[in-house]
PDB file of C-alpha atoms in Angstrom:
ATOM      1  CA  UNK A   1      -2.421  27.934 -32.822  1.00 67.00           C
ATOM      2  CA  UNK A   2      -0.765  24.801 -31.081  1.00 89.00           C
ATOM      3  CA  UNK A   3      -1.679  23.650 -27.420  1.00 95.00           C
ATOM      4  CA  UNK A   4       1.599  24.693 -24.955  1.00 96.00           C
ATOM      5  CA  UNK A   5       3.459  21.599 -23.693  1.00 97.00           C
ATOM      6  CA  UNK A   6       2.619  20.653 -20.110  1.00 98.00           C
ATOM      7  CA  UNK A   7       4.222  19.151 -17.159  1.00 98.00           C
ATOM      8  CA  UNK A   8       1.726  17.514 -14.715  1.00 98.00           C
ATOM      9  CA  UNK A   9       2.794  16.995 -11.039  1.00 98.00           C
ATOM     10  CA  UNK A  10       1.489  14.756  -8.105  1.00 98.00           C
ATOM     11  CA  UNK A  11       1.617  16.443  -4.804  1.00 97.00           C
ATOM     12  CA  UNK A  12       2.416  14.448  -1.823  1.00 96.00           C
ATOM     13  CA  UNK A  13       5.736  13.225  -1.829  1.00 96.00           C
ATOM     14  CA  UNK A  14       6.527  15.194  -5.128  1.00 98.00           C
ATOM     15  CA  UNK A  15       5.741  18.954  -4.766  1.00 98.00           C
ATOM     16  CA  UNK A  16       5.881  18.847  -1.159  1.00 98.00           C
ATOM     17  CA  UNK A  17       6.927  17.058   1.946  1.00 97.00           C
ATOM     18  CA  UNK A  18       3.589  16.370   3.752  1.00 97.00           C
ATOM     19  CA  UNK A  19       4.092  13.224   5.923  1.00 96.00           C
ATOM     20  CA  UNK A  20       4.241  15.280   8.770  1.00 96.00           C
ATOM     21  CA  UNK A  21       0.746  16.119   8.144  1.00 97.00           C
ATOM     22  CA  UNK A  22      -0.822  13.116   6.906  1.00 96.00           C
ATOM     23  CA  UNK A  23       0.712  10.536   9.340  1.00 97.00           C
ATOM     24  CA  UNK A  24      -0.055  13.121  12.134  1.00 97.00           C
ATOM     25  CA  UNK A  25      -3.680  12.776  11.139  1.00 97.00           C
ATOM     26  CA  UNK A  26      -3.631   9.238  10.723  1.00 97.00           C
ATOM     27  CA  UNK A  27      -2.217   8.905  14.382  1.00 97.00           C
ATOM     28  CA  UNK A  28      -4.969  11.241  15.530  1.00 97.00           C
ATOM     29  CA  UNK A  29      -7.493   8.494  14.387  1.00 97.00           C
ATOM     30  CA  UNK A  30      -5.431   5.556  15.966  1.00 97.00           C
ATOM     31  CA  UNK A  31      -5.380   7.394  19.150  1.00 97.00           C
ATOM     32  CA  UNK A  32      -8.998   7.945  18.987  1.00 96.00           C
ATOM     33  CA  UNK A  33      -9.514   4.125  18.725  1.00 95.00           C
ATOM     34  CA  UNK A  34      -7.259   3.061  21.265  1.00 95.00           C
ATOM     35  CA  UNK A  35      -4.415   2.122  19.246  1.00 96.00           C
ATOM     36  CA  UNK A  36      -0.730   3.015  19.591  1.00 95.00           C
ATOM     37  CA  UNK A  37       0.544   5.855  16.863  1.00 96.00           C
ATOM     38  CA  UNK A  38       2.839   4.794  14.086  1.00 96.00           C
ATOM     39  CA  UNK A  39       6.350   6.036  13.760  1.00 95.00           C
ATOM     40  CA  UNK A  40       6.550   8.886  11.040  1.00 94.00           C
ATOM     41  CA  UNK A  41       9.413   6.614   9.025  1.00 91.00           C
ATOM     42  CA  UNK A  42       7.264   3.720   9.146  1.00 90.00           C
ATOM     43  CA  UNK A  43       4.258   5.178   7.926  1.00 93.00           C
ATOM     44  CA  UNK A  44       5.840   7.586   5.413  1.00 91.00           C
ATOM     45  CA  UNK A  45       5.722   4.842   2.637  1.00 87.00           C
ATOM     46  CA  UNK A  46       1.955   4.364   3.298  1.00 91.00           C
ATOM     47  CA  UNK A  47       1.203   7.551   1.324  1.00 90.00           C
ATOM     48  CA  UNK A  48       0.681   8.004  -2.126  1.00 77.00           C
ATOM     49  CA  UNK A  49      -2.752   6.564  -2.814  1.00 78.00           C
ATOM     50  CA  UNK A  50      -4.994   8.851  -1.166  1.00 81.00           C
ATOM     51  CA  UNK A  51      -6.239   9.012   2.359  1.00 88.00           C
ATOM     52  CA  UNK A  52      -8.626   6.104   2.222  1.00 92.00           C
ATOM     53  CA  UNK A  53      -5.650   3.834   1.534  1.00 90.00           C
ATOM     54  CA  UNK A  54      -3.503   5.376   4.050  1.00 94.00           C
ATOM     55  CA  UNK A  55      -6.011   4.874   6.582  1.00 96.00           C
ATOM     56  CA  UNK A  56      -6.305   1.132   5.716  1.00 96.00           C
ATOM     57  CA  UNK A  57      -2.522   0.557   5.483  1.00 95.00           C
ATOM     58  CA  UNK A  58      -2.276   2.467   8.522  1.00 96.00           C
ATOM     59  CA  UNK A  59      -4.598   0.315  10.703  1.00 96.00           C
ATOM     60  CA  UNK A  60      -3.557  -2.602   9.000  1.00 95.00           C
ATOM     61  CA  UNK A  61       0.036  -2.006  10.436  1.00 94.00           C
ATOM     62  CA  UNK A  62      -1.525  -1.351  13.697  1.00 93.00           C
ATOM     63  CA  UNK A  63      -3.213  -4.944  13.697  1.00 92.00           C
ATOM     64  CA  UNK A  64      -6.538  -3.508  13.020  1.00 93.00           C
ATOM     65  CA  UNK A  65      -8.130  -4.289   9.901  1.00 90.00           C
ATOM     66  CA  UNK A  66     -11.338  -2.347   8.969  1.00 93.00           C
ATOM     67  CA  UNK A  67     -14.803  -2.773   7.609  1.00 94.00           C
ATOM     68  CA  UNK A  68     -15.975  -0.531   4.811  1.00 94.00           C
ATOM     69  CA  UNK A  69     -18.542   0.940   7.274  1.00 95.00           C
ATOM     70  CA  UNK A  70     -15.926   1.820   9.635  1.00 96.00           C
ATOM     71  CA  UNK A  71     -13.476   3.123   6.910  1.00 96.00           C
ATOM     72  CA  UNK A  72     -16.119   5.487   5.726  1.00 96.00           C
ATOM     73  CA  UNK A  73     -16.264   6.782   9.283  1.00 96.00           C
ATOM     74  CA  UNK A  74     -12.826   7.144   9.916  1.00 97.00           C
ATOM     75  CA  UNK A  75     -12.168   8.846   6.336  1.00 95.00           C
ATOM     76  CA  UNK A  76     -14.650  11.361   7.220  1.00 95.00           C
ATOM     77  CA  UNK A  77     -12.985  12.206  10.538  1.00 97.00           C
ATOM     78  CA  UNK A  78      -9.561  12.129   8.499  1.00 96.00           C
ATOM     79  CA  UNK A  79     -10.733  14.931   6.184  1.00 94.00           C
ATOM     80  CA  UNK A  80     -12.025  17.015   8.738  1.00 96.00           C
ATOM     81  CA  UNK A  81      -8.942  16.992  11.027  1.00 97.00           C
ATOM     82  CA  UNK A  82      -6.501  17.126   8.043  1.00 96.00           C
ATOM     83  CA  UNK A  83      -8.194  19.949   6.573  1.00 94.00           C
ATOM     84  CA  UNK A  84      -7.468  22.098   9.622  1.00 95.00           C
ATOM     85  CA  UNK A  85      -3.954  21.089   9.795  1.00 96.00           C
ATOM     86  CA  UNK A  86      -2.745  21.114   6.238  1.00 95.00           C
ATOM     87  CA  UNK A  87       0.326  22.816   6.544  1.00 95.00           C
ATOM     88  CA  UNK A  88       1.567  22.434  10.303  1.00 96.00           C
ATOM     89  CA  UNK A  89       4.722  20.687   9.078  1.00 96.00           C
ATOM     90  CA  UNK A  90       4.326  20.509   5.220  1.00 97.00           C
ATOM     91  CA  UNK A  91       6.932  22.218   2.870  1.00 98.00           C
ATOM     92  CA  UNK A  92       8.327  22.362  -0.822  1.00 98.00           C
ATOM     93  CA  UNK A  93      11.269  20.349  -1.599  1.00 98.00           C
ATOM     94  CA  UNK A  94      14.384  22.041  -2.161  1.00 98.00           C
ATOM     95  CA  UNK A  95      15.101  23.371  -5.790  1.00 98.00           C
ATOM     96  CA  UNK A  96      11.434  22.817  -6.940  1.00 98.00           C
ATOM     97  CA  UNK A  97      10.441  26.704  -7.264  1.00 98.00           C
ATOM     98  CA  UNK A  98      13.617  27.220  -9.508  1.00 98.00           C
ATOM     99  CA  UNK A  99      12.562  24.120 -11.618  1.00 98.00           C
ATOM    100  CA  UNK A 100       8.750  25.479 -12.227  1.00 98.00           C
ATOM    101  CA  UNK A 101      10.440  28.848 -13.057  1.00 98.00           C
ATOM    102  CA  UNK A 102      12.495  26.971 -15.481  1.00 97.00           C
ATOM    103  CA  UNK A 103       9.948  25.182 -17.201  1.00 97.00           C
ATOM    104  CA  UNK A 104       7.585  27.978 -17.230  1.00 97.00           C
ATOM    105  CA  UNK A 105      10.137  30.042 -19.171  1.00 96.00           C
ATOM    106  CA  UNK A 106      10.658  27.373 -21.711  1.00 95.00           C
ATOM    107  CA  UNK A 107       6.580  27.652 -22.422  1.00 95.00           C
ATOM    108  CA  UNK A 108       5.152  24.691 -20.307  1.00 97.00           C
ATOM    109  CA  UNK A 109       2.090  25.003 -18.601  1.00 98.00           C
ATOM    110  CA  UNK A 110       2.006  23.166 -15.330  1.00 98.00           C
ATOM    111  CA  UNK A 111      -0.731  21.126 -13.802  1.00 98.00           C
ATOM    112  CA  UNK A 112      -1.134  18.950 -10.593  1.00 98.00           C
ATOM    113  CA  UNK A 113      -2.656  15.428 -10.795  1.00 98.00           C
ATOM    114  CA  UNK A 114      -2.946  13.981  -6.946  1.00 96.00           C
ATOM    115  CA  UNK A 115      -5.182  11.685  -5.275  1.00 93.00           C
ATOM    116  CA  UNK A 116      -5.413  14.075  -2.643  1.00 93.00           C
ATOM    117  CA  UNK A 117      -8.832  15.498  -2.085  1.00 91.00           C
ATOM    118  CA  UNK A 118      -9.007  18.529  -4.664  1.00 96.00           C
ATOM    119  CA  UNK A 119     -10.157  21.006  -1.871  1.00 95.00           C
ATOM    120  CA  UNK A 120      -7.088  20.149   0.368  1.00 95.00           C
ATOM    121  CA  UNK A 121      -4.841  20.166  -2.713  1.00 97.00           C
ATOM    122  CA  UNK A 122      -5.602  23.598  -3.625  1.00 98.00           C
ATOM    123  CA  UNK A 123      -5.517  24.829   0.096  1.00 97.00           C
ATOM    124  CA  UNK A 124      -2.163  23.757   0.391  1.00 97.00           C
ATOM    125  CA  UNK A 125      -0.626  24.554  -2.572  1.00 98.00           C
ATOM    126  CA  UNK A 126      -2.084  28.018  -1.939  1.00 98.00           C
ATOM    127  CA  UNK A 127      -0.935  28.206   1.376  1.00 97.00           C
ATOM    128  CA  UNK A 128       2.958  26.989   0.311  1.00 98.00           C
ATOM    129  CA  UNK A 129       2.680  29.811  -2.127  1.00 98.00           C
ATOM    130  CA  UNK A 130       2.810  28.228  -5.719  1.00 98.00           C
ATOM    131  CA  UNK A 131      -1.198  27.382  -6.080  1.00 98.00           C
ATOM    132  CA  UNK A 132      -1.469  30.298  -8.834  1.00 98.00           C
ATOM    133  CA  UNK A 133       1.104  28.534 -11.000  1.00 98.00           C
ATOM    134  CA  UNK A 134      -1.152  25.679 -12.180  1.00 98.00           C
ATOM    135  CA  UNK A 135      -3.177  25.735 -14.898  1.00 98.00           C
ATOM    136  CA  UNK A 136      -5.207  22.821 -13.239  1.00 98.00           C
ATOM    137  CA  UNK A 137      -5.414  21.019  -9.816  1.00 98.00           C
ATOM    138  CA  UNK A 138      -7.421  17.876 -10.131  1.00 98.00           C
ATOM    139  CA  UNK A 139      -7.866  15.855  -7.047  1.00 96.00           C
ATOM    140  CA  UNK A 140      -9.138  12.172  -6.434  1.00 92.00           C
ATOM    141  CA  UNK A 141     -12.908  13.149  -7.062  1.00 92.00           C
ATOM    142  CA  UNK A 142     -12.531  15.839  -9.718  1.00 97.00           C
ATOM    143  CA  UNK A 143     -13.253  13.012 -12.378  1.00 97.00           C
ATOM    144  CA  UNK A 144     -14.956   9.576 -11.929  1.00 97.00           C
ATOM    145  CA  UNK A 145     -11.368   8.078 -11.806  1.00 94.00           C
ATOM    146  CA  UNK A 146      -8.198   8.605 -10.230  1.00 94.00           C
ATOM    147  CA  UNK A 147      -4.561   7.286 -10.557  1.00 96.00           C
ATOM    148  CA  UNK A 148      -3.445   4.858 -11.305  1.00 95.00           C
ATOM    149  CA  UNK A 149      -6.216   4.927 -13.916  1.00 97.00           C
ATOM    150  CA  UNK A 150      -4.466   6.910 -16.985  1.00 98.00           C
ATOM    151  CA  UNK A 151      -7.381   9.086 -17.372  1.00 98.00           C
ATOM    152  CA  UNK A 152      -6.923  11.032 -14.164  1.00 98.00           C
ATOM    153  CA  UNK A 153      -3.528  12.264 -16.164  1.00 98.00           C
ATOM    154  CA  UNK A 154      -5.232  12.493 -19.646  1.00 98.00           C
ATOM    155  CA  UNK A 155      -8.176  14.632 -18.237  1.00 98.00           C
ATOM    156  CA  UNK A 156      -5.776  16.981 -15.867  1.00 98.00           C
ATOM    157  CA  UNK A 157      -4.002  17.555 -19.100  1.00 98.00           C
ATOM    158  CA  UNK A 158      -7.282  18.373 -21.019  1.00 98.00           C
ATOM    159  CA  UNK A 159      -8.466  20.554 -18.520  1.00 98.00           C
ATOM    160  CA  UNK A 160      -5.243  22.504 -18.044  1.00 98.00           C
ATOM    161  CA  UNK A 161      -5.544  22.963 -22.177  1.00 98.00           C
ATOM    162  CA  UNK A 162      -2.128  21.590 -22.613  1.00 97.00           C
ATOM    163  CA  UNK A 163      -0.771  19.239 -25.494  1.00 97.00           C
ATOM    164  CA  UNK A 164      -1.070  15.600 -24.420  1.00 96.00           C
ATOM    165  CA  UNK A 165       1.709  14.936 -27.413  1.00 96.00           C
ATOM    166  CA  UNK A 166       4.114  17.224 -25.418  1.00 97.00           C
ATOM    167  CA  UNK A 167       3.342  16.264 -21.942  1.00 98.00           C
ATOM    168  CA  UNK A 168       5.350  14.785 -19.065  1.00 98.00           C
ATOM    169  CA  UNK A 169       4.316  13.167 -15.615  1.00 98.00           C
ATOM    170  CA  UNK A 170       6.226  14.061 -12.543  1.00 98.00           C
ATOM    171  CA  UNK A 171       5.759  11.717  -9.529  1.00 98.00           C
ATOM    172  CA  UNK A 172       6.850   9.557  -6.734  1.00 96.00           C
ATOM    173  CA  UNK A 173       4.950   6.178  -6.629  1.00 93.00           C
ATOM    174  CA  UNK A 174       3.803   3.289  -8.500  1.00 94.00           C
ATOM    175  CA  UNK A 175       0.258   5.136  -9.314  1.00 94.00           C
ATOM    176  CA  UNK A 176       1.834   7.893 -11.044  1.00 97.00           C
ATOM    177  CA  UNK A 177       4.319   5.665 -13.089  1.00 97.00           C
ATOM    178  CA  UNK A 178       1.654   3.133 -13.828  1.00 97.00           C
ATOM    179  CA  UNK A 179      -0.781   5.758 -14.963  1.00 98.00           C
ATOM    180  CA  UNK A 180       1.432   7.712 -17.140  1.00 98.00           C
ATOM    181  CA  UNK A 181       2.590   4.772 -18.777  1.00 98.00           C
ATOM    182  CA  UNK A 182      -0.970   3.579 -19.545  1.00 98.00           C
ATOM    183  CA  UNK A 183      -1.758   6.982 -21.156  1.00 98.00           C
ATOM    184  CA  UNK A 184       1.446   6.627 -22.901  1.00 97.00           C
ATOM    185  CA  UNK A 185       3.075   9.703 -21.479  1.00 98.00           C
ATOM    186  CA  UNK A 186       6.830   9.910 -20.160  1.00 98.00           C
ATOM    187  CA  UNK A 187       7.425   9.777 -16.803  1.00 98.00           C
ATOM    188  CA  UNK A 188       9.946  11.359 -14.351  1.00 98.00           C
ATOM    189  CA  UNK A 189      10.200   9.837 -10.914  1.00 98.00           C
ATOM    190  CA  UNK A 190      11.755  11.592  -7.828  1.00 98.00           C
ATOM    191  CA  UNK A 191      13.706   9.664  -5.538  1.00 97.00           C
ATOM    192  CA  UNK A 192      12.605  11.455  -1.988  1.00 96.00           C
ATOM    193  CA  UNK A 193       8.901  10.703  -2.010  1.00 95.00           C
ATOM    194  CA  UNK A 194       6.549   8.069  -0.679  1.00 94.00           C
ATOM    195  CA  UNK A 195       7.052   4.279  -2.152  1.00 91.00           C
ATOM    196  CA  UNK A 196       7.472   1.009  -0.674  1.00 85.00           C
ATOM    197  CA  UNK A 197       9.401   0.090  -3.760  1.00 91.00           C
ATOM    198  CA  UNK A 198      12.597   2.005  -5.339  1.00 94.00           C
ATOM    199  CA  UNK A 199      11.207   4.305  -7.905  1.00 95.00           C
ATOM    200  CA  UNK A 200      13.832   2.967 -10.002  1.00 95.00           C
ATOM    201  CA  UNK A 201      12.573  -0.624 -10.002  1.00 97.00           C
ATOM    202  CA  UNK A 202       8.918   0.739 -11.253  1.00 96.00           C
ATOM    203  CA  UNK A 203      10.186   1.497 -14.714  1.00 97.00           C
ATOM    204  CA  UNK A 204      10.024   5.390 -15.196  1.00 98.00           C
ATOM    205  CA  UNK A 205      11.673   7.115 -17.945  1.00 98.00           C
ATOM    206  CA  UNK A 206      13.825   9.267 -15.888  1.00 98.00           C
ATOM    207  CA  UNK A 207      14.939   9.419 -12.065  1.00 98.00           C
ATOM    208  CA  UNK A 208      16.258  12.305 -10.188  1.00 98.00           C
ATOM    209  CA  UNK A 209      17.103  13.133  -6.963  1.00 98.00           C
ATOM    210  CA  UNK A 210      16.908  16.767  -6.685  1.00 98.00           C
ATOM    211  CA  UNK A 211      14.666  19.286  -8.671  1.00 98.00           C
ATOM    212  CA  UNK A 212      17.564  20.905 -10.262  1.00 98.00           C
ATOM    213  CA  UNK A 213      17.797  17.826 -12.477  1.00 98.00           C
ATOM    214  CA  UNK A 214      14.176  18.319 -13.615  1.00 98.00           C
ATOM    215  CA  UNK A 215      14.673  20.614 -16.458  1.00 97.00           C
ATOM    216  CA  UNK A 216      17.416  18.477 -18.057  1.00 96.00           C
ATOM    217  CA  UNK A 217      15.040  15.534 -17.909  1.00 97.00           C
ATOM    218  CA  UNK A 218      11.753  17.026 -19.200  1.00 97.00           C
ATOM    219  CA  UNK A 219      14.083  18.549 -22.235  1.00 95.00           C
ATOM    220  CA  UNK A 220      15.372  14.929 -22.812  1.00 95.00           C
ATOM    221  CA  UNK A 221      11.817  13.726 -22.782  1.00 97.00           C
ATOM    222  CA  UNK A 222       9.758  16.115 -24.775  1.00 94.00           C
ATOM    223  CA  UNK A 223      12.044  17.253 -27.323  1.00 79.00           C
ATOM    224  CA  UNK A 224      11.695  20.315 -29.229  1.00 71.00           C
ATOM    225  CA  UNK A 225       8.974  21.803 -26.815  1.00 73.00           C
ATOM    226  CA  UNK A 226      10.942  24.718 -25.745  1.00 64.00           C
ATOM    227  CA  UNK A 227      11.306  25.541 -29.551  1.00 46.00           C
ATOM    228  CA  UNK A 228       7.978  25.080 -30.600  1.00 46.00           C
ATOM    229  CA  UNK A 229       6.712  26.736 -27.254  1.00 46.00           C
ATOM    230  CA  UNK A 230       8.408  29.952 -28.228  1.00 42.00           C
ATOM    231  CA  UNK A 231       7.006  29.997 -31.635  1.00 42.00           C
TER     232      UNK A 231
END
């Protein structure tokens, strides 16, 4: 029996709007270090490569580059504070649940491949009410590598027991697009996520501005998946 087709999703800026809680935690750290907070709109596009990158980018923007030792300390503080404030402001994007319903009805497995800490990703998705939909939720340290390393995606597909030949990545940033391309997997980019470069300039296979467009985009990129999934 063949493996089912699979759609792999990034989390922050793709499944959910999480900037309020992530930037809020960054601003707590900046305040502790005697630095002014960053406006949400300014810091929003610093998200996407994981908490360490967010801290580095945030402190650099505040005029305070970090040593490796100081970054590690702040990273620990970030995880502690953010873990207690995962879902103060975060919410799913409009149309997501209906898009997931459509993909699952067509026989697709769903998985998450995120540079967020796995424990936080699982907790957040459970709080948002969709955690049980995913065959695998893989974070930054789930494997010895993370996006843009393509093995982060291919290992997620393997863990979920999906068919790599009938797979698609859905993300919002350069790390998602680059990892999918390197893995030889088609990628759909959303326009409403976190990126300092317009996603259409990153070379994804499809660009969508609302989740109502996702089922059609996936069907175009994974031809025949619906038919074979039903066999």
